């Protein structure tokens, strides 16, 4: 077994974070494992299928549901689904047990007795339903169907997984640029403010020049591109400060953070901008390609592109080399200044994209967006295994890091951990990730 | 040891049967070492022979797997650096352990402050620091921040620090590497003084001529084992080299004169600050021209100007008769100039990246298509150099920082060979490199010259300067003060005289 241990160690070094993510997901799946009661169309489809399988087409069915929007939706869906399967829906009862009794009394005397009752889970539990054969001997053969419950973790429900992706997309997208900046040995504190600036600029442009609430899709795309570009320019400006004037990145981008935030407030007049078409939420809330949210598509495309850039291209090599040893890189002919300028510009551009996504999700732009986001973005990068010393890190690691943070937050929400405790836990997770990185380094020297 | 020398005095330090393994490497095999009071023991061996490991065991940085350490005949357990300090062992590493912004005094007493009630008794410390400097025989103001001291002065501070800690055994790892010739002389005087005070000194150096000057006995290690320990008088330079490499070496400097061609590199009136005042010379195809002189004479600075690493204030550089515009190393590379820097670890390599990536860095232009690195082409090219340069490396993805000095230098050389440079500048090409690898690098220089390259070497190693050059240029204070066209007939004294101005 002499070779097994280094192999395991290398695997853990490269993919340890994936393991942690999987463990977290497994833990929260276990913690939120409970009985699920389907409602609406999903339940209606299931139950009508059961009726069709057992009793065949032509069966006379009575649909029963209690008051309430959800129940009414179920009743309507069930009636439609039953008719689709060729069954005869003799009536729909919406109301309380008293209404049902009245209806049943009428039916019991009439010739068109139902052969089956389809009821919501709640209605099926009414006492009247339980004692049907005793109360109405002529209806003794009536079968009662109700949606079947099943066991599944809340955490793994489709709606929850989408919520996680929704929550993390802005941070994850910006973290791509931040990873590149940190790999060159820098840092960019301005991204949070750039989110606000981008959201404000894009919505402001829509309001002022693209026709406000009546703006066309094309107009909105142009406005958003302009906002993204503006943020890219701000990022490039940070880059110039760092390269041409040797201002430490921490200070230079701290200044940019204040400038960008201030500009966002000035442009928005200190208020939120709502005068945009509702359809602006296409990017942040819409789906395409068969139900995949557009945010997820955006994230996947950007991460794939960045991964290829960093692992396969000359520019990627240069970015790593500049962070690993800037003097050695310069003496090897690497255009160090251009490389640094590039990563800050990309970071700004992606912060602009993040701002547009945020504006789209919230259908408005406000200068208060993105507060403290720079810290979450940096946390995602660090948890993803990128060393703040520069020269080392992985783009896909950052994606994992972003998801670890989102999963922990989401899991704590599901299990009812209060938000103050959540902060403590997140802080501990970041510390743990950095410690892990240190231990890894110590072992490798 | 089979023939133990008769000991007049009991051993000050005796390490015996020290054994140490790392995963995959048996670093020390049953190594013993003895040192008597007032003795200087030179520790010789190629890189990777186990010298550093042995010293780190003595210093408490590594814990040996087996073996004993005795001081004054008593067995001591050294498991941490503080144990070593308490036992009277001080180690002065090549990279000093000084805090640059603290004064000499504060550094000397760092961790052992003379204090009362938490307050440092500065006046007492200052007096003791002055006493120590006086004893060593140098004038340094104890309140000067270490960052403002010269390398030699910093070394004295390290020695004073060792004395302040009542050290009786001082280990010096390559102490002369960054010193000027006069400073080395001064260091030898200090070592002589330490001897008179009954201290034991372990002196590690690659410069054999120093070993003859300063050592009483010589201990040679190879591949983690002890080869021999002899009085220095019983050995010749040749003996030492052969013991270190484990085979016969007929000629330390295998210089072959190549056919000289047309003038390739011409440098005219180079100037930058007061380090490079007015430098003009030329190198022909197939020629090895060496720039030598004292530390600070402006040799490295001249090389950097030719490579575009620094901006020149005035002057011109021409290659094959064409005047070059040099604004960055990128320009120089594009014109066909390569530079192997003096400081490989900080300037030549990205230590935390793989050897292959380091090799690829300046060559990605030719090893890429549409901005994408051609991984296969890069691997194949590097594999070729691993074979032709005999680079010892477990696999291409080994981190550059894990390679020995000689192999690191070969990786840097491969970078520039792939570029197919017309002019290659070697700045201290064999500094910190063991004898075997040195020899191979000399052979490579011969090959390059034979292939018509122009080679500019910067070196302080006078035997190397005399042994490997076609022509020698001596610099002093930013100017070329002498030229030796017949190195075979020249002497070290001749160069020194020119170097002093």
Tab-separated table of N, CA and C in Angstrom, chain A residues 262-397:
chain	number	residue	atom	x	y	z
A	262	UNK	N	-20.783	55.522	-3.629
A	262	UNK	CA	-21.231	56.905	-3.649
A	262	UNK	C	-21.888	57.252	-4.979
A	263	UNK	N	-21.262	56.839	-6.075
A	263	UNK	CA	-21.827	57.106	-7.401
A	263	UNK	C	-23.218	56.497	-7.541
A	264	UNK	N	-23.377	55.274	-7.027
A	264	UNK	CA	-24.673	54.597	-7.126
A	264	UNK	C	-25.747	55.410	-6.411
A	265	UNK	N	-25.403	55.918	-5.218
A	265	UNK	CA	-26.377	56.726	-4.471
A	265	UNK	C	-26.698	58.019	-5.210
A	266	UNK	N	-25.640	58.667	-5.749
A	266	UNK	CA	-25.862	59.932	-6.458
A	266	UNK	C	-26.765	59.712	-7.669
A	267	UNK	N	-26.426	58.696	-8.475
A	267	UNK	CA	-27.192	58.450	-9.704
A	267	UNK	C	-28.641	58.108	-9.390
A	268	UNK	N	-28.859	57.346	-8.332
A	268	UNK	CA	-30.218	56.915	-8.017
A	268	UNK	C	-30.947	57.945	-7.179
A	269	UNK	N	-30.255	59.015	-6.829
A	269	UNK	CA	-30.877	60.006	-5.965
A	269	UNK	C	-31.248	59.410	-4.618
A	270	UNK	N	-30.530	58.402	-4.210
A	270	UNK	CA	-30.763	57.806	-2.901
A	270	UNK	C	-32.003	56.931	-2.833
A	271	UNK	N	-32.616	56.658	-3.996
A	271	UNK	CA	-33.862	55.876	-3.963
A	271	UNK	C	-33.798	54.677	-4.892
A	272	UNK	N	-34.733	53.773	-4.688
A	272	UNK	CA	-34.808	52.623	-5.573
A	272	UNK	C	-35.454	53.034	-6.887
A	273	UNK	N	-35.083	52.331	-7.952
A	273	UNK	CA	-35.645	52.614	-9.268
A	273	UNK	C	-36.521	51.433	-9.668
A	274	UNK	N	-37.841	51.684	-9.731
A	274	UNK	CA	-38.780	50.597	-10.031
A	274	UNK	C	-39.337	50.673	-11.444
A	275	UNK	N	-39.051	51.788	-12.136
A	275	UNK	CA	-39.727	52.009	-13.416
A	275	UNK	C	-39.125	51.171	-14.526
A	276	UNK	N	-39.224	49.862	-14.362
A	276	UNK	CA	-38.714	48.963	-15.398
A	276	UNK	C	-39.813	47.961	-15.722
A	277	UNK	N	-39.779	47.381	-16.916
A	277	UNK	CA	-40.798	46.388	-17.261
A	277	UNK	C	-40.660	45.160	-16.373
A	278	UNK	N	-41.779	44.503	-16.078
A	278	UNK	CA	-41.727	43.298	-15.253
A	278	UNK	C	-40.904	42.212	-15.942
A	279	UNK	N	-40.860	42.308	-17.296
A	279	UNK	CA	-40.161	41.245	-18.036
A	279	UNK	C	-38.651	41.320	-17.844
A	280	UNK	N	-38.172	42.302	-17.101
A	280	UNK	CA	-36.722	42.378	-16.858
A	280	UNK	C	-36.285	41.185	-16.022
A	281	UNK	N	-37.246	40.472	-15.402
A	281	UNK	CA	-36.847	39.341	-14.561
A	281	UNK	C	-36.526	38.086	-15.372
A	282	UNK	N	-36.486	38.203	-16.694
A	282	UNK	CA	-36.175	37.038	-17.529
A	282	UNK	C	-34.844	36.408	-17.108
A	283	UNK	N	-33.831	37.256	-16.894
A	283	UNK	CA	-32.498	36.742	-16.569
A	283	UNK	C	-32.477	36.136	-15.165
A	284	UNK	N	-33.055	36.826	-14.217
A	284	UNK	CA	-32.943	36.414	-12.826
A	284	UNK	C	-33.947	35.360	-12.410
A	285	UNK	N	-35.114	35.333	-13.055
A	285	UNK	CA	-36.139	34.396	-12.615
A	285	UNK	C	-36.635	33.475	-13.725
A	286	UNK	N	-36.309	33.809	-14.964
A	286	UNK	CA	-36.835	33.044	-16.079
A	286	UNK	C	-36.144	31.702	-16.240
A	287	UNK	N	-36.754	30.861	-17.083
A	287	UNK	CA	-36.121	29.587	-17.405
A	287	UNK	C	-36.117	29.424	-18.906
A	288	UNK	N	-35.229	28.578	-19.370
A	288	UNK	CA	-35.251	28.208	-20.786
A	288	UNK	C	-34.573	26.854	-20.897
A	289	UNK	N	-34.394	26.380	-22.109
A	289	UNK	CA	-33.773	25.078	-22.335
A	289	UNK	C	-34.461	23.986	-21.518
A	290	UNK	N	-35.789	24.020	-21.479
A	290	UNK	CA	-36.512	22.967	-20.794
A	290	UNK	C	-36.500	23.112	-19.291
A	291	UNK	N	-36.746	24.297	-18.818
A	291	UNK	CA	-36.968	24.469	-17.387
A	291	UNK	C	-35.733	24.793	-16.567
A	292	UNK	N	-34.578	24.913	-17.220
A	292	UNK	CA	-33.382	25.272	-16.457
A	292	UNK	C	-33.388	26.786	-16.234
A	293	UNK	N	-33.225	27.232	-14.987
A	293	UNK	CA	-33.228	28.680	-14.746
A	293	UNK	C	-32.092	29.354	-15.512
A	294	UNK	N	-32.385	30.533	-16.035
A	294	UNK	CA	-31.359	31.233	-16.809
A	294	UNK	C	-30.134	31.580	-15.974
A	295	UNK	N	-30.351	31.797	-14.661
A	295	UNK	CA	-29.207	32.097	-13.802
A	295	UNK	C	-28.248	30.920	-13.768
A	296	UNK	N	-28.814	29.714	-13.693
A	296	UNK	CA	-27.951	28.527	-13.637
A	296	UNK	C	-27.185	28.383	-14.945
A	297	UNK	N	-27.871	28.599	-16.066
A	297	UNK	CA	-27.193	28.521	-17.366
A	297	UNK	C	-26.047	29.522	-17.418
A	298	UNK	N	-26.336	30.753	-16.987
A	298	UNK	CA	-25.308	31.802	-16.989
A	298	UNK	C	-24.094	31.370	-16.168
A	299	UNK	N	-24.371	30.834	-14.977
A	299	UNK	CA	-23.309	30.424	-14.079
A	299	UNK	C	-22.467	29.326	-14.723
A	300	UNK	N	-23.141	28.328	-15.276
A	300	UNK	CA	-22.421	27.199	-15.877
A	300	UNK	C	-21.543	27.684	-17.027
A	301	UNK	N	-22.110	28.543	-17.888
A	301	UNK	CA	-21.344	29.021	-19.048
A	301	UNK	C	-20.118	29.812	-18.585
A	302	UNK	N	-20.322	30.722	-17.627
A	302	UNK	CA	-19.198	31.545	-17.169
A	302	UNK	C	-18.125	30.691	-16.496
A	303	UNK	N	-18.544	29.733	-15.659
A	303	UNK	CA	-17.555	28.895	-14.985
A	303	UNK	C	-16.798	28.026	-15.976
A	304	UNK	N	-17.520	27.479	-16.961
A	304	UNK	CA	-16.839	26.643	-17.952
A	304	UNK	C	-15.799	27.479	-18.697
A	305	UNK	N	-16.205	28.687	-19.097
A	305	UNK	CA	-15.274	29.544	-19.824
A	305	UNK	C	-14.062	29.889	-18.980
A	306	UNK	N	-14.291	30.263	-17.713
A	306	UNK	CA	-13.190	30.663	-16.848
A	306	UNK	C	-12.275	29.482	-16.572
A	307	UNK	N	-12.876	28.302	-16.406
A	307	UNK	CA	-12.056	27.113	-16.140
A	307	UNK	C	-11.116	26.841	-17.320
A	308	UNK	N	-11.659	26.926	-18.506
A	308	UNK	CA	-10.830	26.699	-19.691
A	308	UNK	C	-9.739	27.778	-19.772
A	309	UNK	N	-10.136	29.012	-19.524
A	309	UNK	CA	-9.160	30.110	-19.569
A	309	UNK	C	-7.998	29.843	-18.619
A	310	UNK	N	-8.324	29.438	-17.399
A	310	UNK	CA	-7.276	29.304	-16.390
A	310	UNK	C	-6.435	28.052	-16.565
A	311	UNK	N	-7.005	26.996	-17.143
A	311	UNK	CA	-6.244	25.756	-17.206
A	311	UNK	C	-5.617	25.503	-18.570
A	312	UNK	N	-6.166	26.114	-19.616
A	312	UNK	CA	-5.712	25.720	-20.943
A	312	UNK	C	-5.010	26.819	-21.729
A	313	UNK	N	-5.165	28.056	-21.312
A	313	UNK	CA	-4.667	29.119	-22.176
A	313	UNK	C	-3.384	29.747	-21.644
A	314	UNK	N	-2.720	30.441	-22.527
A	314	UNK	CA	-1.497	31.155	-22.186
A	314	UNK	C	-1.794	32.209	-21.129
A	315	UNK	N	-2.896	32.921	-21.322
A	315	UNK	CA	-3.257	33.962	-20.364
A	315	UNK	C	-3.434	33.388	-18.961
A	316	UNK	N	-4.072	32.208	-18.889
A	316	UNK	CA	-4.257	31.555	-17.596
A	316	UNK	C	-2.916	31.269	-16.934
A	317	UNK	N	-1.995	30.731	-17.702
A	317	UNK	CA	-0.654	30.458	-17.183
A	317	UNK	C	-0.019	31.733	-16.636
A	318	UNK	N	-0.171	32.808	-17.406
A	318	UNK	CA	0.434	34.074	-16.996
A	318	UNK	C	-0.163	34.550	-15.674
A	319	UNK	N	-1.497	34.374	-15.532
A	319	UNK	CA	-2.145	34.828	-14.297
A	319	UNK	C	-1.555	34.090	-13.098
A	320	UNK	N	-1.409	32.772	-13.239
A	320	UNK	CA	-0.817	32.003	-12.145
A	320	UNK	C	0.630	32.437	-11.899
A	321	UNK	N	1.385	32.648	-12.977
A	321	UNK	CA	2.811	32.970	-12.829
A	321	UNK	C	3.004	34.311	-12.135
A	322	UNK	N	2.166	35.282	-12.487
A	322	UNK	CA	2.289	36.606	-11.863
A	322	UNK	C	2.073	36.489	-10.353
A	323	UNK	N	1.095	35.667	-9.960
A	323	UNK	CA	0.851	35.506	-8.535
A	323	UNK	C	1.918	34.674	-7.846
A	324	UNK	N	2.503	33.737	-8.577
A	324	UNK	CA	3.503	32.853	-7.966
A	324	UNK	C	4.805	33.566	-7.698
A	325	UNK	N	5.258	34.381	-8.623
A	325	UNK	CA	6.506	35.114	-8.455
A	325	UNK	C	6.557	36.174	-9.541
A	326	UNK	N	6.209	37.377	-9.159
A	326	UNK	CA	6.017	38.421	-10.156
A	326	UNK	C	7.328	38.758	-10.865
A	327	UNK	N	8.440	38.730	-10.150
A	327	UNK	CA	9.715	39.089	-10.774
A	327	UNK	C	10.160	37.998	-11.748
A	328	UNK	N	10.024	36.745	-11.315
A	328	UNK	CA	10.388	35.658	-12.224
A	328	UNK	C	9.512	35.701	-13.474
A	329	UNK	N	8.239	36.046	-13.285
A	329	UNK	CA	7.332	36.116	-14.439
A	329	UNK	C	7.784	37.227	-15.379
A	330	UNK	N	8.126	38.393	-14.816
A	330	UNK	CA	8.541	39.517	-15.656
A	330	UNK	C	9.807	39.152	-16.429
A	331	UNK	N	10.757	38.516	-15.732
A	331	UNK	CA	12.014	38.164	-16.384
A	331	UNK	C	11.839	36.998	-17.352
A	332	UNK	N	10.665	36.367	-17.342
A	332	UNK	CA	10.385	35.346	-18.346
A	332	UNK	C	9.562	35.931	-19.478
A	333	UNK	N	9.430	37.245	-19.498
A	333	UNK	CA	8.744	37.878	-20.610
A	333	UNK	C	7.239	37.943	-20.475
A	334	UNK	N	6.714	37.721	-19.277
A	334	UNK	CA	5.269	37.839	-19.091
A	334	UNK	C	4.900	39.323	-19.018
A	335	UNK	N	3.912	39.772	-19.796
A	335	UNK	CA	3.496	41.177	-19.711
A	335	UNK	C	2.695	41.421	-18.431
A	336	UNK	N	3.429	41.543	-17.334
A	336	UNK	CA	2.821	41.537	-16.004
A	336	UNK	C	1.706	42.580	-15.865
A	337	UNK	N	1.965	43.797	-16.351
A	337	UNK	CA	0.977	44.860	-16.145
A	337	UNK	C	-0.333	44.575	-16.848
A	338	UNK	N	-0.234	44.064	-18.058
A	338	UNK	CA	-1.457	43.756	-18.802
A	338	UNK	C	-2.241	42.658	-18.122
A	339	UNK	N	-1.513	41.687	-17.596
A	339	UNK	CA	-2.186	40.567	-16.928
A	339	UNK	C	-2.961	41.078	-15.720
A	340	UNK	N	-2.331	41.937	-14.921
A	340	UNK	CA	-3.006	42.450	-13.723
A	340	UNK	C	-4.194	43.327	-14.118
A	341	UNK	N	-3.975	44.168	-15.118
A	341	UNK	CA	-5.062	45.011	-15.599
A	341	UNK	C	-6.246	44.146	-16.031
A	342	UNK	N	-5.929	43.066	-16.723
A	342	UNK	CA	-6.969	42.168	-17.222
A	342	UNK	C	-7.804	41.597	-16.085
A	343	UNK	N	-7.148	41.081	-15.050
A	343	UNK	CA	-7.938	40.403	-14.010
A	343	UNK	C	-8.840	41.393	-13.265
A	344	UNK	N	-8.364	42.619	-13.048
A	344	UNK	CA	-9.224	43.584	-12.361
A	344	UNK	C	-10.390	43.998	-13.257
A	345	UNK	N	-10.120	44.139	-14.547
A	345	UNK	CA	-11.200	44.497	-15.466
A	345	UNK	C	-12.249	43.383	-15.497
A	346	UNK	N	-11.793	42.122	-15.556
A	346	UNK	CA	-12.733	40.998	-15.575
A	346	UNK	C	-13.544	40.967	-14.286
A	347	UNK	N	-12.872	41.217	-13.179
A	347	UNK	CA	-13.566	41.200	-11.894
A	347	UNK	C	-14.655	42.282	-11.887
A	348	UNK	N	-14.321	43.464	-12.421
A	348	UNK	CA	-15.316	44.533	-12.489
A	348	UNK	C	-16.471	44.162	-13.407
A	349	UNK	N	-16.143	43.595	-14.569
A	349	UNK	CA	-17.189	43.185	-15.515
A	349	UNK	C	-18.145	42.199	-14.865
A	350	UNK	N	-17.580	41.211	-14.171
A	350	UNK	CA	-18.433	40.184	-13.579
A	350	UNK	C	-19.256	40.756	-12.426
A	351	UNK	N	-18.678	41.717	-11.705
A	351	UNK	CA	-19.476	42.382	-10.664
A	351	UNK	C	-20.648	43.100	-11.327
A	352	UNK	N	-20.391	43.683	-12.515
A	352	UNK	CA	-21.468	44.325	-13.270
A	352	UNK	C	-22.534	43.321	-13.650
A	353	UNK	N	-22.117	42.131	-14.103
A	353	UNK	CA	-23.084	41.080	-14.441
A	353	UNK	C	-23.896	40.719	-13.207
A	354	UNK	N	-23.196	40.592	-12.074
A	354	UNK	CA	-23.877	40.268	-10.818
A	354	UNK	C	-24.927	41.316	-10.485
A	355	UNK	N	-24.600	42.578	-10.709
A	355	UNK	CA	-25.545	43.654	-10.414
A	355	UNK	C	-26.778	43.576	-11.306
A	356	UNK	N	-26.554	43.257	-12.582
A	356	UNK	CA	-27.682	43.139	-13.513
A	356	UNK	C	-28.586	41.977	-13.094
A	357	UNK	N	-27.971	40.858	-12.694
A	357	UNK	CA	-28.765	39.712	-12.238
A	357	UNK	C	-29.598	40.103	-11.017
A	358	UNK	N	-28.942	40.816	-10.098
A	358	UNK	CA	-29.642	41.249	-8.888
A	358	UNK	C	-30.843	42.136	-9.254
A	359	UNK	N	-30.601	43.095	-10.146
A	359	UNK	CA	-31.680	44.006	-10.568
A	359	UNK	C	-32.807	43.219	-11.215
A	360	UNK	N	-32.430	42.204	-11.993
A	360	UNK	CA	-33.419	41.400	-12.680
A	360	UNK	C	-34.232	40.575	-11.689
A	361	UNK	N	-33.532	40.005	-10.692
A	361	UNK	CA	-34.238	39.192	-9.699
A	361	UNK	C	-35.227	40.039	-8.910
A	362	UNK	N	-34.821	41.265	-8.587
A	362	UNK	CA	-35.663	42.110	-7.729
A	362	UNK	C	-36.498	43.085	-8.544
A	363	UNK	N	-36.363	43.064	-9.867
A	363	UNK	CA	-37.105	43.952	-10.767
A	363	UNK	C	-36.972	45.421	-10.368
A	364	UNK	N	-35.804	45.764	-9.888
A	364	UNK	CA	-35.555	47.156	-9.526
A	364	UNK	C	-34.055	47.332	-9.289
A	365	UNK	N	-33.628	48.575	-9.188
A	365	UNK	CA	-32.233	48.850	-8.883
A	365	UNK	C	-32.152	49.785	-7.704
A	366	UNK	N	-31.276	49.484	-6.760
A	366	UNK	CA	-31.149	50.365	-5.602
A	366	UNK	C	-29.680	50.439	-5.184
A	367	UNK	N	-29.249	51.579	-4.679
A	367	UNK	CA	-27.845	51.723	-4.296
A	367	UNK	C	-27.473	50.927	-3.055
A	368	UNK	N	-28.455	50.275	-2.446
A	368	UNK	CA	-28.144	49.495	-1.241
A	368	UNK	C	-27.852	48.035	-1.566
A	369	UNK	N	-27.948	47.658	-2.828
A	369	UNK	CA	-27.668	46.261	-3.193
A	369	UNK	C	-26.209	45.940	-2.922
A	370	UNK	N	-25.955	44.652	-2.709
A	370	UNK	CA	-24.577	44.171	-2.677
A	370	UNK	C	-23.804	44.524	-1.425
A	371	UNK	N	-24.511	44.990	-0.412
A	371	UNK	CA	-23.818	45.373	0.812
A	371	UNK	C	-23.123	44.146	1.404
A	372	UNK	N	-21.846	44.270	1.695
A	372	UNK	CA	-21.042	43.189	2.284
A	372	UNK	C	-20.807	42.010	1.333
A	373	UNK	N	-21.279	42.129	0.107
A	373	UNK	CA	-21.111	40.996	-0.800
A	373	UNK	C	-19.646	40.698	-1.061
A	374	UNK	N	-18.791	41.755	-1.067
A	374	UNK	CA	-17.380	41.486	-1.335
A	374	UNK	C	-16.835	40.463	-0.344
A	375	UNK	N	-17.341	40.528	0.884
A	375	UNK	CA	-16.825	39.601	1.890
A	375	UNK	C	-17.313	38.178	1.620
A	376	UNK	N	-18.574	38.049	1.205
A	376	UNK	CA	-19.058	36.705	0.872
A	376	UNK	C	-18.317	36.147	-0.340
A	377	UNK	N	-18.042	37.036	-1.293
A	377	UNK	CA	-17.327	36.590	-2.489
A	377	UNK	C	-15.928	36.110	-2.110
A	378	UNK	N	-15.228	36.893	-1.304
A	378	UNK	CA	-13.882	36.492	-0.889
A	378	UNK	C	-13.961	35.190	-0.097
A	379	UNK	N	-14.991	35.080	0.754
A	379	UNK	CA	-15.152	33.852	1.537
A	379	UNK	C	-15.322	32.646	0.616
A	380	UNK	N	-16.131	32.810	-0.434
A	380	UNK	CA	-16.341	31.690	-1.366
A	380	UNK	C	-15.015	31.280	-1.994
A	381	UNK	N	-14.202	32.266	-2.382
A	381	UNK	CA	-12.916	31.972	-3.025
A	381	UNK	C	-12.005	31.228	-2.050
A	382	UNK	N	-11.960	31.728	-0.818
A	382	UNK	CA	-11.054	31.131	0.166
A	382	UNK	C	-11.526	29.737	0.561
A	383	UNK	N	-12.832	29.586	0.798
A	383	UNK	CA	-13.354	28.266	1.132
A	383	UNK	C	-13.095	27.307	-0.028
A	384	UNK	N	-13.076	27.841	-1.229
A	384	UNK	CA	-12.812	27.019	-2.412
A	384	UNK	C	-11.357	26.637	-2.568
A	385	UNK	N	-10.495	27.056	-1.646
A	385	UNK	CA	-9.118	26.571	-1.652
A	385	UNK	C	-8.106	27.466	-2.330
A	386	UNK	N	-8.494	28.668	-2.739
A	386	UNK	CA	-7.507	29.569	-3.340
A	386	UNK	C	-6.728	30.257	-2.223
A	387	UNK	N	-5.405	30.269	-2.394
A	387	UNK	CA	-4.571	30.837	-1.345
A	387	UNK	C	-4.478	32.347	-1.509
A	388	UNK	N	-4.650	33.071	-0.404
A	388	UNK	CA	-4.596	34.536	-0.475
A	388	UNK	C	-3.187	35.011	-0.800
A	389	UNK	N	-2.208	34.130	-0.695
A	389	UNK	CA	-0.831	34.501	-1.028
A	389	UNK	C	-0.601	34.592	-2.524
A	390	UNK	N	-1.529	34.100	-3.322
A	390	UNK	CA	-1.381	34.174	-4.767
A	390	UNK	C	-0.696	32.958	-5.358
A	391	UNK	N	-0.899	32.802	-6.676
A	391	UNK	CA	-0.202	31.736	-7.396
A	391	UNK	C	-0.909	30.393	-7.377
A	392	UNK	N	-1.894	30.233	-6.480
A	392	UNK	CA	-2.534	28.937	-6.393
A	392	UNK	C	-4.037	29.067	-6.204
A	393	UNK	N	-4.772	28.166	-6.829
A	393	UNK	CA	-6.220	28.184	-6.682
A	393	UNK	C	-6.875	27.602	-7.914
A	394	UNK	N	-8.155	27.272	-7.762
A	394	UNK	CA	-8.880	26.675	-8.888
A	394	UNK	C	-10.217	27.360	-9.036
A	395	UNK	N	-10.605	27.595	-10.278
A	395	UNK	CA	-11.897	28.203	-10.552
A	395	UNK	C	-13.026	27.297	-10.061
A	396	UNK	N	-12.933	25.997	-10.358
A	396	UNK	CA	-14.009	25.102	-9.946
A	396	UNK	C	-14.057	24.982	-8.433
A	397	UNK	N	-12.906	25.119	-7.784
A	397	UNK	CA	-12.898	25.135	-6.323
A	397	UNK	C	-13.757	26.262	-5.804
